[in-house]
GROMACS .gro file of C-alpha atoms in nm:
model
  430
    1MET     CA    1   1.758  -7.060   3.076
    2ARG     CA    2   1.527  -7.203   3.372
    3ARG     CA    3   1.562  -7.598   3.380
    4LEU     CA    4   1.208  -7.722   3.524
    5TYR     CA    5   1.375  -7.918   3.700
    6ILE     CA    6   1.564  -7.685   3.880
    7ARG     CA    7   1.209  -7.522   4.041
    8ILE     CA    8   1.071  -7.808   4.055
    9TYR     CA    9   1.329  -7.917   4.271
   10VAL     CA   10   1.343  -7.600   4.461
   11ALA     CA   11   0.991  -7.540   4.458
   12MET     CA   12   0.943  -7.904   4.669
   13LEU     CA   13   1.250  -7.760   4.947
   14ALA     CA   14   0.976  -7.471   4.938
   15CYS     CA   15   0.660  -7.612   5.048
   16LEU     CA   16   0.928  -7.849   5.281
   17VAL     CA   17   1.106  -7.508   5.454
   18VAL     CA   18   0.761  -7.374   5.441
   19PHE     CA   19   0.577  -7.659   5.634
   20ALA     CA   20   0.899  -7.741   5.864
   21LEU     CA   21   0.787  -7.340   5.943
   22CYS     CA   22   0.426  -7.357   6.030
   23VAL     CA   23   0.489  -7.700   6.226
   24GLY     CA   24   0.726  -7.480   6.437
   25LEU     CA   25   0.495  -7.241   6.518
   26ILE     CA   26   0.189  -7.418   6.525
   27TRP     CA   27   0.350  -7.664   6.813
   28ARG     CA   28   0.435  -7.260   6.961
   29THR     CA   29   0.163  -7.139   6.962
   30MET     CA   30   0.070  -7.410   7.090
   31ILE     CA   31   0.282  -7.442   7.452
   32ASP     CA   32   0.310  -7.120   7.495
   33ALA     CA   33  -0.057  -6.907   7.441
   34ASN     CA   34  -0.301  -7.243   7.440
   35GLY     CA   35  -0.204  -7.260   7.863
   36ILE     CA   36   0.041  -7.602   7.839
   37TRP     CA   37   0.184  -7.498   8.119
   38PRO     CA   38  -0.011  -7.288   8.321
   39ALA     CA   39  -0.283  -7.583   8.293
   40ALA     CA   40  -0.008  -7.823   8.439
   41ALA     CA   41   0.108  -7.604   8.716
   42GLU     CA   42  -0.260  -7.615   8.810
   43MET     CA   43  -0.234  -7.942   8.815
   44ALA     CA   44   0.036  -8.007   8.998
   45GLY     CA   45  -0.044  -7.767   9.214
   46ARG     CA   46  -0.380  -7.862   9.394
   47PHE     CA   47  -0.229  -8.175   9.347
   48ALA     CA   48   0.036  -8.117   9.582
   49GLN     CA   49  -0.149  -7.872   9.800
   50ASN     CA   50  -0.348  -8.186   9.840
   51LEU     CA   51  -0.126  -8.400   9.991
   52LEU     CA   52   0.032  -8.111  10.188
   53PRO     CA   53  -0.077  -7.996  10.496
   54PRO     CA   54  -0.268  -7.637  10.602
   55PRO     CA   55   0.006  -7.383  10.565
   56SER     CA   56  -0.126  -7.355  10.931
   57ALA     CA   57   0.022  -7.663  11.036
   58PRO     CA   58   0.339  -7.692  11.224
   59PRO     CA   59   0.707  -7.764  10.962
   60HIS     CA   60   0.753  -8.037  11.078
   61GLU     CA   61   0.470  -8.178  10.920
   62GLN     CA   62   0.495  -7.974  10.584
   63GLN     CA   63   0.899  -8.133  10.616
   64ALA     CA   64   0.675  -8.581  10.603
   65ALA     CA   65   0.446  -8.421  10.366
   66LEU     CA   66   0.763  -8.367  10.132
   67GLU     CA   67   0.928  -8.726  10.233
   68ARG     CA   68   0.610  -8.883  10.162
   69ILE     CA   69   0.565  -8.752   9.849
   70GLY     CA   70   0.914  -8.768   9.726
   71ALA     CA   71   0.923  -9.126   9.864
   72GLY     CA   72   1.158  -9.281   9.644
   73MET     CA   73   1.177  -9.101   9.378
   74PRO     CA   74   1.482  -8.884   9.287
   75ILE     CA   75   1.347  -8.531   9.306
   76ASP     CA   76   1.511  -8.199   9.500
   77ILE     CA   77   1.217  -8.060   9.652
   78SER     CA   78   1.174  -7.772   9.851
   79LEU     CA   79   0.837  -7.591   9.980
   80PHE     CA   80   0.832  -7.254  10.010
   81GLY     CA   81   0.579  -6.995  10.219
   82PRO     CA   82   0.342  -6.699  10.016
   83ASP     CA   83   0.578  -6.462  10.207
   84HIS     CA   84   0.935  -6.728   9.919
   85ALA     CA   85   0.991  -6.842  10.300
   86PRO     CA   86   1.155  -7.136  10.313
   87VAL     CA   87   0.976  -7.412  10.511
   88ALA     CA   88   1.053  -7.761  10.447
   89GLY     CA   89   1.251  -7.934  10.211
   90ILE     CA   90   1.445  -8.287  10.062
   91GLY     CA   91   1.740  -8.331   9.888
   92ALA     CA   92   1.954  -8.034   9.810
   93PRO     CA   93   1.828  -7.776   9.921
   94LEU     CA   94   1.713  -7.513   9.623
   95PRO     CA   95   1.682  -7.157   9.596
   96PRO     CA   96   1.373  -7.033   9.635
   97PRO     CA   97   1.121  -6.806   9.341
   98PRO     CA   98   1.185  -6.473   9.172
   99PRO     CA   99   1.084  -6.212   9.366
  100ASP     CA  100   0.821  -6.129   9.060
  101ALA     CA  101   0.766  -6.493   8.961
  102HIS     CA  102   0.360  -6.518   8.935
  103GLY     CA  103   0.130  -6.817   8.928
  104GLY     CA  104   0.207  -7.124   8.659
  105MET     CA  105   0.483  -7.342   8.635
  106HIS     CA  106   0.833  -7.272   8.510
  107PRO     CA  107   1.095  -7.365   8.425
  108PRO     CA  108   1.369  -7.243   8.584
  109MET     CA  109   1.759  -7.238   8.631
  110HIS     CA  110   1.848  -7.317   8.944
  111ALA     CA  111   2.204  -7.394   9.030
  112GLY     CA  112   2.296  -7.704   9.031
  113GLY     CA  113   2.012  -7.744   8.747
  114PRO     CA  114   1.734  -7.723   8.612
  115GLY     CA  115   1.358  -7.735   8.789
  116TRP     CA  116   1.035  -7.591   8.780
  117THR     CA  117   0.777  -7.395   9.005
  118ALA     CA  118   0.484  -7.404   9.102
  119HIS     CA  119   0.226  -7.177   9.234
  120LEU     CA  120   0.011  -7.338   9.513
  121PRO     CA  121  -0.398  -7.180   9.541
  122ASP     CA  122  -0.269  -7.131   9.927
  123GLY     CA  123  -0.019  -6.897   9.861
  124ARG     CA  124   0.341  -7.129   9.876
  125TRP     CA  125   0.562  -7.187   9.646
  126LEU     CA  126   0.682  -7.544   9.533
  127VAL     CA  127   1.000  -7.639   9.420
  128VAL     CA  128   1.148  -7.903   9.228
  129ARG     CA  129   1.420  -8.018   9.024
  130HIS     CA  130   1.522  -8.397   8.908
  131ALA     CA  131   1.810  -8.468   9.098
  132GLY     CA  132   1.974  -8.699   8.851
  133LEU     CA  133   2.044  -8.372   8.579
  134ASP     CA  134   2.285  -8.134   8.639
  135HIS     CA  135   2.284  -7.956   8.320
  136PRO     CA  136   2.032  -7.768   8.164
  137PRO     CA  137   1.868  -7.979   7.884
  138ARG     CA  138   1.656  -7.668   7.733
  139ALA     CA  139   2.008  -7.526   7.583
  140GLY     CA  140   2.081  -7.836   7.404
  141LEU     CA  141   1.707  -7.943   7.323
  142GLY     CA  142   1.643  -7.657   7.080
  143LEU     CA  143   1.959  -7.717   6.953
  144THR     CA  144   1.842  -8.037   6.863
  145VAL     CA  145   1.600  -7.979   6.740
  146ILE     CA  146   1.717  -7.776   6.479
  147ALA     CA  147   2.006  -7.993   6.469
  148ALA     CA  148   1.742  -8.232   6.304
  149LEU     CA  149   1.557  -8.009   6.100
  150VAL     CA  150   1.852  -7.966   6.032
  151LEU     CA  151   1.965  -8.354   5.911
  152LEU     CA  152   1.579  -8.452   5.852
  153PHE     CA  153   1.596  -8.090   5.531
  154LEU     CA  154   1.894  -8.257   5.400
  155ALA     CA  155   1.681  -8.599   5.387
  156VAL     CA  156   1.427  -8.541   5.210
  157ALA     CA  157   1.608  -8.308   4.926
  158ILE     CA  158   1.874  -8.580   4.921
  159ALA     CA  159   1.522  -8.804   4.803
  160VAL     CA  160   1.368  -8.506   4.598
  161HIS     CA  161   1.627  -8.460   4.360
  162PRO     CA  162   1.614  -8.767   4.142
  163VAL     CA  163   1.245  -8.777   4.121
  164ALA     CA  164   1.175  -8.457   4.005
  165ARG     CA  165   1.509  -8.529   3.738
  166ARG     CA  166   1.330  -8.880   3.614
  167LEU     CA  167   1.030  -8.660   3.561
  168THR     CA  168   1.200  -8.370   3.384
  169ARG     CA  169   1.425  -8.579   3.193
  170ARG     CA  170   1.157  -8.797   3.051
  171LEU     CA  171   1.052  -8.463   2.941
  172GLU     CA  172   1.362  -8.375   2.774
  173ARG     CA  173   1.323  -8.657   2.615
  174LEU     CA  174   0.996  -8.595   2.441
  175GLN     CA  175   1.128  -8.258   2.349
  176GLN     CA  176   1.427  -8.397   2.175
  177GLY     CA  177   1.162  -8.630   2.024
  178VAL     CA  178   0.941  -8.311   1.870
  179GLU     CA  179   1.339  -8.115   1.766
  180THR     CA  180   1.463  -8.467   1.533
  181LEU     CA  181   1.127  -8.469   1.436
  182GLY     CA  182   1.059  -8.097   1.359
  183SER     CA  183   1.461  -8.154   1.177
  184GLY     CA  184   1.293  -8.322   0.907
  185ASP     CA  185   1.338  -8.742   1.077
  186LEU     CA  186   1.039  -8.856   1.012
  187SER     CA  187   1.137  -9.135   1.151
  188ALA     CA  188   1.202  -9.025   1.554
  189ARG     CA  189   1.019  -9.222   1.813
  190VAL     CA  190   1.012  -9.177   2.201
  191HIS     CA  191   1.070  -9.402   2.450
  192ILE     CA  192   0.765  -9.460   2.637
  193ARG     CA  193   0.821  -9.499   2.964
  194GLY     CA  194   0.489  -9.488   3.317
  195ARG     CA  195   0.176  -9.440   3.268
  196ASP     CA  196   0.184  -9.215   3.419
  197GLU     CA  197   0.012  -8.830   3.192
  198VAL     CA  198   0.397  -8.759   3.014
  199ALA     CA  199   0.412  -9.106   2.906
  200GLN     CA  200   0.040  -9.083   2.717
  201LEU     CA  201   0.250  -8.745   2.608
  202ALA     CA  202   0.552  -8.979   2.437
  203ALA     CA  203   0.252  -9.252   2.298
  204SER     CA  204  -0.021  -8.951   2.127
  205PHE     CA  205   0.329  -8.751   1.911
  206ASN     CA  206   0.436  -9.148   1.827
  207ARG     CA  207   0.122  -9.167   1.746
  208ALA     CA  208   0.112  -8.873   1.605
  209ALA     CA  209   0.481  -8.893   1.411
  210ALA     CA  210   0.412  -9.190   1.251
  211ARG     CA  211   0.064  -9.064   1.145
  212ILE     CA  212   0.318  -8.764   0.925
  213GLU     CA  213   0.542  -9.020   0.801
  214GLU     CA  214   0.295  -9.276   0.627
  215LEU     CA  215   0.112  -8.971   0.516
  216VAL     CA  216   0.479  -8.827   0.342
  217GLY     CA  217   0.586  -9.124   0.204
  218ALA     CA  218   0.224  -9.220   0.105
  219HIS     CA  219   0.198  -8.889  -0.128
  220LYS     CA  220   0.604  -8.890  -0.233
  221MET     CA  221   0.508  -9.180  -0.379
  222LEU     CA  222   0.202  -9.042  -0.519
  223LEU     CA  223   0.460  -8.809  -0.670
  224ALA     CA  224   0.678  -9.071  -0.855
  225ASN     CA  225   0.395  -9.271  -1.013
  226ALA     CA  226   0.198  -9.052  -1.091
  227SER     CA  227   0.508  -8.857  -1.266
  228HIS     CA  228   0.570  -9.204  -1.413
  229GLU     CA  229   0.191  -9.241  -1.569
  230LEU     CA  230   0.218  -8.928  -1.679
  231ARG     CA  231   0.454  -8.954  -1.937
  232THR     CA  232   0.295  -9.267  -2.176
  233PRO     CA  233   0.008  -9.021  -2.202
  234LEU     CA  234   0.200  -8.663  -2.308
  235THR     CA  235   0.452  -8.938  -2.551
  236ARG     CA  236   0.107  -9.066  -2.735
  237ILE     CA  237  -0.015  -8.704  -2.707
  238ARG     CA  238   0.358  -8.516  -2.881
  239MET     CA  239   0.399  -8.776  -3.129
  240GLY     CA  240  -0.023  -8.764  -3.216
  241VAL     CA  241   0.034  -8.413  -3.289
  242GLU     CA  242   0.314  -8.427  -3.509
  243LEU     CA  243   0.176  -8.673  -3.692
  244MET     CA  244  -0.157  -8.414  -3.678
  245LYS     CA  245   0.042  -8.227  -3.917
  246ASP     CA  246   0.092  -8.436  -4.191
  247ASP     CA  247  -0.246  -8.695  -4.130
  248PRO     CA  248  -0.571  -8.555  -3.986
  249SER     CA  249  -0.766  -8.847  -3.966
  250PRO     CA  250  -1.050  -8.896  -3.706
  251GLN     CA  251  -0.901  -9.179  -3.470
  252ARG     CA  252  -0.663  -8.994  -3.527
  253HIS     CA  253  -0.837  -8.712  -3.370
  254ALA     CA  254  -1.005  -8.948  -3.119
  255ASP     CA  255  -0.693  -9.105  -3.013
  256LEU     CA  256  -0.609  -8.752  -2.847
  257GLU     CA  257  -0.862  -8.678  -2.682
  258ARG     CA  258  -0.814  -9.001  -2.559
  259ASP     CA  259  -0.492  -8.966  -2.399
  260ILE     CA  260  -0.660  -8.620  -2.290
  261ALA     CA  261  -0.957  -8.797  -2.107
  262GLU     CA  262  -0.679  -9.013  -1.940
  263ILE     CA  263  -0.448  -8.726  -1.796
  264ASP     CA  264  -0.766  -8.561  -1.704
  265ALA     CA  265  -0.893  -8.833  -1.481
  266LEU     CA  266  -0.506  -8.864  -1.315
  267ILE     CA  267  -0.488  -8.590  -1.192
  268GLU     CA  268  -0.836  -8.591  -1.022
  269GLY     CA  269  -0.789  -8.963  -0.885
  270ILE     CA  270  -0.480  -8.778  -0.741
  271LEU     CA  271  -0.647  -8.461  -0.703
  272LEU     CA  272  -0.910  -8.718  -0.433
  273SER     CA  273  -0.645  -8.878  -0.263
  274SER     CA  274  -0.519  -8.609  -0.169
  275ARG     CA  275  -0.778  -8.452  -0.071
  276LEU     CA  276  -0.907  -8.789   0.145
  277ASP     CA  277  -0.602  -8.773   0.270
  278ALA     CA  278  -0.667  -8.501   0.421
  279LEU     CA  279  -0.998  -8.423   0.548
  280GLY     CA  280  -0.881  -8.742   0.782
  281ALA     CA  281  -1.335  -8.775   0.778
  282ALA     CA  282  -1.579  -8.839   0.545
  283GLY     CA  283  -1.726  -8.438   0.456
  284THR     CA  284  -2.071  -8.340   0.459
  285LYS     CA  285  -2.278  -8.588   0.541
  286GLU     CA  286  -2.649  -8.722   0.465
  287ASP     CA  287  -2.887  -9.021   0.437
  288SER     CA  288  -2.786  -9.156   0.134
  289ASP     CA  289  -3.024  -9.500  -0.001
  290LEU     CA  290  -2.730  -9.720  -0.136
  291LEU     CA  291  -2.954  -9.904  -0.341
  292ALA     CA  292  -3.072  -9.648  -0.573
  293ILE     CA  293  -2.684  -9.494  -0.571
  294ALA     CA  294  -2.595  -9.762  -0.733
  295ALA     CA  295  -2.858  -9.840  -0.970
  296GLU     CA  296  -2.804  -9.490  -1.083
  297GLU     CA  297  -2.423  -9.551  -1.121
  298CYS     CA  298  -2.481  -9.836  -1.308
  299ALA     CA  299  -2.727  -9.741  -1.596
  300ARG     CA  300  -2.479  -9.627  -1.723
  301TYR     CA  301  -2.289  -9.823  -1.818
  302ASP     CA  302  -2.348 -10.175  -2.004
  303GLY     CA  303  -2.343 -10.489  -1.866
  304CYS     CA  304  -2.366 -10.419  -1.529
  305SER     CA  305  -2.640 -10.509  -1.293
  306VAL     CA  306  -2.784 -10.416  -0.962
  307GLY     CA  307  -2.987 -10.584  -0.683
  308GLY     CA  308  -3.017 -10.656  -0.305
  309GLU     CA  309  -3.230 -10.390  -0.048
  310SER     CA  310  -3.275 -10.062   0.022
  311VAL     CA  311  -3.009  -9.956   0.299
  312ILE     CA  312  -2.978  -9.618   0.457
  313VAL     CA  313  -2.604  -9.507   0.530
  314GLN     CA  314  -2.535  -9.211   0.677
  315ALA     CA  315  -2.202  -9.059   0.379
  316ASP     CA  316  -2.098  -8.793   0.171
  317PRO     CA  317  -2.277  -8.899  -0.215
  318GLY     CA  318  -2.017  -8.777  -0.421
  319LEU     CA  319  -1.763  -8.953  -0.282
  320LEU     CA  320  -2.055  -9.279  -0.238
  321ARG     CA  321  -2.059  -9.205  -0.583
  322HIS     CA  322  -1.689  -9.139  -0.719
  323LEU     CA  323  -1.670  -9.523  -0.537
  324LEU     CA  324  -1.936  -9.642  -0.715
  325ARG     CA  325  -1.829  -9.574  -0.985
  326ASN     CA  326  -1.492  -9.663  -0.958
  327LEU     CA  327  -1.561 -10.045  -0.900
  328VAL     CA  328  -1.822 -10.085  -1.150
  329GLU     CA  329  -1.492  -9.940  -1.371
  330ASN     CA  330  -1.223 -10.171  -1.237
  331ALA     CA  331  -1.458 -10.506  -1.324
  332LEU     CA  332  -1.547 -10.417  -1.695
  333ARG     CA  333  -1.167 -10.280  -1.762
  334HIS     CA  334  -1.023 -10.646  -1.584
  335GLY     CA  335  -1.279 -10.878  -1.580
  336ARG     CA  336  -1.503 -10.996  -1.836
  337PRO     CA  337  -1.915 -10.818  -1.781
  338PRO     CA  338  -2.169 -10.919  -1.611
  339VAL     CA  339  -2.068 -10.692  -1.326
  340ASP     CA  340  -2.357 -10.783  -1.040
  341VAL     CA  341  -2.327 -10.532  -0.714
  342THR     CA  342  -2.575 -10.625  -0.484
  343VAL     CA  343  -2.674 -10.468  -0.172
  344GLY     CA  344  -2.772 -10.535   0.210
  345ARG     CA  345  -2.699 -10.580   0.558
  346GLU     CA  346  -2.529 -10.831   0.719
  347ASN     CA  347  -2.538 -10.750   1.160
  348GLY     CA  348  -2.633 -10.440   1.099
  349ILE     CA  349  -2.349 -10.312   0.895
  350ALA     CA  350  -2.408 -10.157   0.552
  351VAL     CA  351  -2.274 -10.416   0.273
  352LEU     CA  352  -2.143 -10.355  -0.110
  353ARG     CA  353  -2.003 -10.696  -0.349
  354VAL     CA  354  -1.919 -10.596  -0.637
  355SER     CA  355  -1.834 -10.910  -0.853
  356ASP     CA  356  -1.747 -10.958  -1.223
  357HIS     CA  357  -1.690 -11.278  -1.472
  358GLY     CA  358  -1.286 -11.238  -1.501
  359ASP     CA  359  -1.021 -11.447  -1.431
  360GLY     CA  360  -0.960 -11.290  -1.097
  361ILE     CA  361  -0.671 -11.247  -0.936
  362ALA     CA  362  -0.454 -11.454  -0.709
  363ASP     CA  363  -0.482 -11.479  -0.318
  364SER     CA  364  -0.101 -11.324  -0.247
  365GLU     CA  365  -0.255 -10.995  -0.464
  366ARG     CA  366  -0.575 -10.870  -0.281
  367GLU     CA  367  -0.426 -10.663  -0.127
  368THR     CA  368  -0.137 -10.463  -0.296
  369VAL     CA  369  -0.471 -10.396  -0.515
  370PHE     CA  370  -0.558 -10.124  -0.339
  371GLU     CA  371  -0.153  -9.985  -0.308
  372PRO     CA  372  -0.201  -9.640  -0.593
  373PHE     CA  373  -0.032  -9.726  -0.906
  374ARG     CA  374  -0.063 -10.119  -0.802
  375ARG     CA  375  -0.182 -10.338  -1.052
  376ALA     CA  376  -0.239 -10.747  -1.103
  377ARG     CA  377  -0.046 -10.927  -1.243
  378GLY     CA  378  -0.200 -10.959  -1.634
  379ALA     CA  379  -0.406 -10.658  -1.562
  380ALA     CA  380  -0.567 -10.491  -1.903
  381LYS     CA  381  -0.337 -10.150  -1.954
  382GLY     CA  382  -0.585  -9.917  -1.860
  383GLY     CA  383  -0.651  -9.776  -1.612
  384THR     CA  384  -0.381  -9.583  -1.334
  385GLY     CA  385  -0.396  -9.776  -1.081
  386LEU     CA  386  -0.610  -9.555  -0.833
  387GLY     CA  387  -0.929  -9.707  -0.827
  388LEU     CA  388  -0.881  -9.935  -0.567
  389SER     CA  389  -0.641  -9.736  -0.395
  390LEU     CA  390  -0.926  -9.436  -0.425
  391VAL     CA  391  -1.250  -9.717  -0.287
  392ARG     CA  392  -1.097  -9.819   0.030
  393LYS     CA  393  -0.986  -9.484   0.170
  394ILE     CA  394  -1.285  -9.373   0.118
  395ALA     CA  395  -1.479  -9.695   0.253
  396ARG     CA  396  -1.235  -9.586   0.524
  397LEU     CA  397  -1.332  -9.244   0.573
  398HIS     CA  398  -1.700  -9.411   0.679
  399GLY     CA  399  -1.687  -9.640   0.849
  400GLY     CA  400  -1.568  -9.940   0.709
  401ASP     CA  401  -1.328 -10.083   0.529
  402ALA     CA  402  -1.253 -10.231   0.099
  403ARG     CA  403  -1.148 -10.592   0.064
  404VAL     CA  404  -1.169 -10.878  -0.135
  405GLU     CA  405  -1.348 -11.197  -0.126
  406GLU     CA  406  -1.192 -11.502  -0.068
  407PRO     CA  407  -1.170 -11.573  -0.488
  408GLY     CA  408  -1.487 -11.839  -0.563
  409PRO     CA  409  -1.509 -12.079  -0.882
  410GLY     CA  410  -1.452 -11.765  -1.131
  411GLY     CA  411  -1.448 -11.385  -1.127
  412LEU     CA  412  -1.313 -11.111  -0.831
  413THR     CA  413  -1.591 -10.954  -0.567
  414VAL     CA  414  -1.500 -10.635  -0.420
  415LEU     CA  415  -1.687 -10.625  -0.011
  416VAL     CA  416  -1.751 -10.287   0.107
  417THR     CA  417  -1.834 -10.137   0.406
  418PHE     CA  418  -1.951  -9.918   0.606
  419GLY     CA  419  -1.903  -9.934   0.968
  420SER     CA  420  -2.183 -10.013   1.170
  421GLU     CA  421  -2.271  -9.550   1.312
  422GLY     CA  422  -2.292  -9.533   0.931
  423ALA     CA  423  -2.541  -9.805   0.923
  424ALA     CA  424  -2.923  -9.630   0.928
  425ASP     CA  425  -3.224  -9.844   1.018
  426GLN     CA  426  -3.458  -9.867   0.713
  427GLN     CA  427  -3.832  -9.864   0.920
  428ARG     CA  428  -3.621  -9.474   0.972
  429ARG     CA  429  -3.695  -9.339   0.644
  430ALA     CA  430  -4.111  -9.502   0.641
   0.00000   0.00000   0.00000
């Protein structure tokens, strides 16, 4: 299997090689084809011609001019006529240009060292050599350039390898985390390093893994608690069926119906809780009058009153009715009537309060009552313990939350909010 870091590493090195080849090609093209050497030769030739006497001048004048040009410089200069015959020179004598030489500057290899040749506009030839060089630098220069490029390539190759390996090592750790999670270890997490896209991917994986662990744990607990809760009514039903064989009284029939209704309510609550976990957001939302829905639900119970102002929220009406029903039944079952339901708006947020006149709960239980199948200590034995848990889930699906307010002089007050984005302006209905 081809490793990702090897592919990245090879791609970086290939880019480096292509870059070096392109630079070399451009440099050679500019030097050879764009006229740098010819332009330099032309300028040098014109400069020398301006300093030299005309070709018709006596040889001693041309010799004197060359001496003035080369004064104080470690160079050898030889001047040749158009027929390549020597005219004058300083320093060591230099060979004439080859017969096939043409105009321009050429760096030929002369005996005794390198030099260059310039063809003057008047036809004469000027050959110059640096007197301090006695070896061909251009051959050595080529090897030096090649060695420098090789060393540069090796240096970049060594420097790039840990960069590519560090990047892909983080991806490998992320892959290991995914495989660990897929094998069933829901506690698998990956270490987050840096602030780049790989770090963001690792953070997203950790959030997803935490959510999966939370949902699976909640479903396991829900299944275990549901199994425990179902045993009691099923046992009563089994005993009632046996007793009805000998005494089929109306009271026993009513008890059986109540146990069946309890099982039915428990199954409905479990199914709704699972559906809310699977949705992740409320279903069909529409403008719903929270006060009107509260009034309709409270009309089904004795000892329940509704007050407040009309508030429009974007919500699923069926879930709102279920939320209100659970709150009122919880207040009537575990508290004492009357139950007061108040609807209002605070800081642009829809607010629903349901209060009873019971004994309330301890401060330590204000959060635990929202856990599935949890009941406050001293609560009556009715209910499944899913009521307030479903209330909080429905509220959070609508951008809000549910909590128990600070205890007052007596009773319990549950406060439900629906989020600022869920509350609509009342004038919109006008």
